[in-house]
Coordinates of C-alpha atoms in Angstrom, one line a residue:
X770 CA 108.2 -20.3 22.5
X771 CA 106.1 -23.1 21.9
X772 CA 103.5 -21.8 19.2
X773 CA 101.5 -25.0 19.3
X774 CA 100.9 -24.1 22.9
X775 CA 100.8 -20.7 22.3
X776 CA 97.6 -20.8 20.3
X777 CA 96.2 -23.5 22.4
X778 CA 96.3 -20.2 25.0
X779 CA 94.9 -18.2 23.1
X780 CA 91.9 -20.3 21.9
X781 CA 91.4 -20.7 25.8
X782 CA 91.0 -17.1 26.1
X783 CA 89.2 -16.2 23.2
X784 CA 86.4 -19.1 24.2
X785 CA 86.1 -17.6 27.7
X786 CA 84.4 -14.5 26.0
X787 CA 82.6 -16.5 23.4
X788 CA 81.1 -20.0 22.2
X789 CA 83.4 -19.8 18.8
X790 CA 83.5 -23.0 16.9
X791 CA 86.4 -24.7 15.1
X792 CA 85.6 -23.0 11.6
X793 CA 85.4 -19.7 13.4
X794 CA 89.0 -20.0 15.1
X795 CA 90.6 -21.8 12.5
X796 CA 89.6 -18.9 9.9
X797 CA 91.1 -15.8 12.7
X798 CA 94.6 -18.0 14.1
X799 CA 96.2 -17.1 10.7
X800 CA 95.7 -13.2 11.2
X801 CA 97.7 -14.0 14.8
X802 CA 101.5 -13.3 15.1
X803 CA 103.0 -15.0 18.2
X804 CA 105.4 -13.1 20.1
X805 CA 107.7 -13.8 23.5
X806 CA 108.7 -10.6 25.1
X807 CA 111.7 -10.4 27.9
X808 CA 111.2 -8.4 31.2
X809 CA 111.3 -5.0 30.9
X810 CA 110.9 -5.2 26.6
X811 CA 108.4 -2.4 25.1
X812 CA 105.6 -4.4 23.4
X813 CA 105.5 -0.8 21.7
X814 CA 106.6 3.1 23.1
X815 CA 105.2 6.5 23.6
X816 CA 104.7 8.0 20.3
X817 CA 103.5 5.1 18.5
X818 CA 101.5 4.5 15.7
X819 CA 99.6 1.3 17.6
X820 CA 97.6 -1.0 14.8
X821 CA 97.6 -4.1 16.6
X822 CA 95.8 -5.2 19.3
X823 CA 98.0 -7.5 22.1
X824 CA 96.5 -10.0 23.2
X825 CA 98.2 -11.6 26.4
X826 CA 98.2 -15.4 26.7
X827 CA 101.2 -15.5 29.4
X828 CA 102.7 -13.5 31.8
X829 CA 101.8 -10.2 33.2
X830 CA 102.6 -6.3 31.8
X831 CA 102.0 -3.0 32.4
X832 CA 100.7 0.8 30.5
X833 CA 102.8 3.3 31.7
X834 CA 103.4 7.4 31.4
X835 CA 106.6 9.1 31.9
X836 CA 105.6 13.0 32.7
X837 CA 107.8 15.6 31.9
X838 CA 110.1 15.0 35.0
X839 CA 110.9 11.8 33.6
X840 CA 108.8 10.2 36.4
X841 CA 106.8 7.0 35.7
X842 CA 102.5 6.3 36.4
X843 CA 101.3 3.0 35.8
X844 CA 98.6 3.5 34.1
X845 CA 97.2 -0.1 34.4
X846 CA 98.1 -4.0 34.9
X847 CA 97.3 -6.6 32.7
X848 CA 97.3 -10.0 33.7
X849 CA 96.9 -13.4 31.3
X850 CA 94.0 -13.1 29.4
X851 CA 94.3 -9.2 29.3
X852 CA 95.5 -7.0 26.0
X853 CA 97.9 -4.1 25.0
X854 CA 96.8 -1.7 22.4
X855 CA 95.9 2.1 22.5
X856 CA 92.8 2.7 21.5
X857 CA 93.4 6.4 20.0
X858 CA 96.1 5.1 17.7
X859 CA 93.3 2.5 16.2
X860 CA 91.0 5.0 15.9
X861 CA 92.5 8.6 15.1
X862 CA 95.5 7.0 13.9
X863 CA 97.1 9.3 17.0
X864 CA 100.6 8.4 18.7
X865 CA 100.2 6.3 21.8
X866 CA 100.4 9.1 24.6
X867 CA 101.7 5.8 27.0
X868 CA 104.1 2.7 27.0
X869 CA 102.9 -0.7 27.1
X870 CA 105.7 -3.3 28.5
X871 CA 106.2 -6.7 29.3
X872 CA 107.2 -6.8 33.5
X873 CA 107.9 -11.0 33.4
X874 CA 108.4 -13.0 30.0
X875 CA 104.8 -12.6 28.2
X876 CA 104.2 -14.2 25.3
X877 CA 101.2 -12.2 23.0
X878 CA 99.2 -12.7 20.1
X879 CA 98.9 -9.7 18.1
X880 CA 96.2 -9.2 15.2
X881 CA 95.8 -6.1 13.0
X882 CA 93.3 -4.1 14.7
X883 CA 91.5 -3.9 10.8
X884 CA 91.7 -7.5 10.2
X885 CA 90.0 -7.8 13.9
X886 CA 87.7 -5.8 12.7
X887 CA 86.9 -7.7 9.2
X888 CA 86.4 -11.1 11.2
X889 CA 83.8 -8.8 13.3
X890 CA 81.9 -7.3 10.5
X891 CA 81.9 -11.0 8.5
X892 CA 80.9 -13.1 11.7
X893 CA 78.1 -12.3 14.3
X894 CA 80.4 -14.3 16.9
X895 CA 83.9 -12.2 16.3
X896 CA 81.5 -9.2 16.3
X897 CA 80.1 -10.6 19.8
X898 CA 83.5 -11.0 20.7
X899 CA 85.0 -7.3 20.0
X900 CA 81.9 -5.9 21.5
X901 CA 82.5 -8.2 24.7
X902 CA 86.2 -6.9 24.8
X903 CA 85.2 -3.1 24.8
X904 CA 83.0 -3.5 27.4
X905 CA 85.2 -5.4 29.5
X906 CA 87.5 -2.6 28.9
X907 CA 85.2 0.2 30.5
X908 CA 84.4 -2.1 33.1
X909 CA 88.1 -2.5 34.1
X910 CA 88.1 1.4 33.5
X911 CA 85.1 2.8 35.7
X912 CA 86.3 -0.1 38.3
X913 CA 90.1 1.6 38.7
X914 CA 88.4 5.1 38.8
X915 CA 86.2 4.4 41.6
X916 CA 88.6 2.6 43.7
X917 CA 91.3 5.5 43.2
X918 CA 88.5 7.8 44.0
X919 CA 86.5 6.1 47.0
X920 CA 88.7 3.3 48.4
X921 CA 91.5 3.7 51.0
X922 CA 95.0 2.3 50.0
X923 CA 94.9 -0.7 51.8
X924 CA 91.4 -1.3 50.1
X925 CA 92.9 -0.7 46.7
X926 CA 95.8 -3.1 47.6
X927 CA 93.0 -6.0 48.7
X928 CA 91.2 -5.2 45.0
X929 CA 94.6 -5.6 43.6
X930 CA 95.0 -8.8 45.0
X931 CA 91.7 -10.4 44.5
X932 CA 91.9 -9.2 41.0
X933 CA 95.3 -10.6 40.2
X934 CA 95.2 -13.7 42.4
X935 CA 98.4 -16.0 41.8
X936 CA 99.8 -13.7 39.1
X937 CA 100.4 -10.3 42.1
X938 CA 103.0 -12.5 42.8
X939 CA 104.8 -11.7 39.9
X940 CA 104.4 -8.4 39.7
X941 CA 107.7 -5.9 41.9
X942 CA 105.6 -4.5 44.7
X943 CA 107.4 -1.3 43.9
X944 CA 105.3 -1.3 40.5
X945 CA 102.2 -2.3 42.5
X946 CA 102.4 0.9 44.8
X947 CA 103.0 3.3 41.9
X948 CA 99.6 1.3 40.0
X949 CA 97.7 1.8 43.7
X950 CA 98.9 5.4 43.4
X951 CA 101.0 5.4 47.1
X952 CA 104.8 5.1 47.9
X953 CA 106.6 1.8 48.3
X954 CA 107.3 3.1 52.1
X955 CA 102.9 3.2 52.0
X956 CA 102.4 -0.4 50.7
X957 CA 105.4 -1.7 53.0
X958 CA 103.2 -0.3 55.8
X959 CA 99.9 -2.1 54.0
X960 CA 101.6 -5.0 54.0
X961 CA 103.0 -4.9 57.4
X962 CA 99.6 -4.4 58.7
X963 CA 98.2 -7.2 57.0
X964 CA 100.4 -9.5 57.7
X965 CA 102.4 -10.5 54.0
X966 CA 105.6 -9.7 55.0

């Protein structure tokens, strides 16, 4: 891992919410910890105390739940320029009810979800900028919701794809169907019937 680049990435995706200057990032990048994950590595597990919020520069990742069958739910994708945290564990100091886990190499940039929150109360931009991320959060949220709710699968699967663009292609179709909420036999059929096979 290249950290150089590495916060080069995440200075991009910091900026893309908001206009920080140099003082401003220079201040926050030595709160960051860089960190490469392999496939299939937990950024952190069910029952964990979660005080850092993930922030994901490369690669692409997954929230999952494991019911009490030992079957798995994706709970929600997260593509470069996304973030891994659980918000109860920040807030009610609660175990994570869900996994977060790395499905290619990601690299993240983890802060101290306190320390996130000092720059925010000490600077109108950093406060800007965690307000930005919460709402982008519900968006992503009420978004999911509706399209589980109202859109057919092959509608869900087109949303999946706009949203993700280049990186769907990283991402095991078989993880896709159980994140569109159908069986891998469904999206086979999806795909078929679109033509990406």
């Amino acid at each position: 891992m290249d950290e150089a680049k590495s916060r080069q990435l995440l200075q991009s995706i910091l900026t893309t919410l908001v206009p920080f200057d140099e003082q401003e990032l220079g201040s926050a990048l030595p709160h960051f910890k860089f960190n490469e994950h392999a496939p299939k590595a937990h950024i952190f597990r069910c029952q964990d105390i979660v005080s850092d919020v993930y922030f994901l520069i490369s690669g692409v990742g997954r929230y999952y739940y494991i019911d009490a069958q030992g079957k798995e739910f994706n709970k929600s994708l997260v593509k470069h320029g996304g973030a891994f945290t659980s918000i109860g564990s920040l807030i009610e100091r609660q175990p994570s009810p869900f996994y977060a886990q790395a499905l290619s190499t990601c690299i993240t940039a983890s802060i101290p979800y306190e320390r996130l929150l000092g720059l925010a109360r000490a600077n109108l931009n950093w406060s800007e900028y965690v307000r930005k991320v919460y709402e982008q959060l519900a968006l992503k949220k009420e978004k999911r919701e509706a399209g589980l709710l109202l859109l057919s699968a092959q509608q869900r699967y087109q949303q999946f794809l706009d949203d993700f663009g280049d990186q769907a292609q990283h991402i095991a179709l078989n993880q896709v169907a159980m994140y569109l909420g159908i069986t891998d036999v469904s999206l086979s059929r999806i795909r078929n019937k679109m033509g990406l096979t």
